[in-house]
Coordinates of C-alpha atoms in Angstrom, one line a residue:
L1 CA 14.1 -10.1 1.0
V2 CA 13.2 -7.9 3.9
F3 CA 13.4 -4.7 1.9
R4 CA 11.3 -6.4 -0.8
T5 CA 8.6 -7.4 1.7
V6 CA 8.6 -3.9 3.2
G7 CA 8.3 -2.3 -0.3
Y8 CA 5.5 -4.6 -1.2
S9 CA 3.6 -3.9 2.0
G10 CA 4.1 -0.1 1.5
A11 CA 2.7 -0.3 -2.0
D12 CA -0.2 -2.4 -0.7
I13 CA -1.0 0.1 2.1
R14 CA -0.7 3.0 -0.4
N15 CA -3.2 1.2 -2.6
L16 CA -5.7 0.8 0.3
V17 CA -5.3 4.5 1.1
N18 CA -6.0 5.5 -2.5
E19 CA -9.0 3.2 -2.6
A20 CA -10.3 4.7 0.7
A21 CA -9.9 8.2 -0.7
I22 CA -11.8 7.4 -3.8
M23 CA -14.6 5.7 -1.8
S24 CA -15.0 8.7 0.5

């Protein structure tokens, strides 16, 4: 469960980073 939560958070953060890069 912990690993699943970490993996989800990691994907979420990566998505935010990609979005920020596109917006720049």
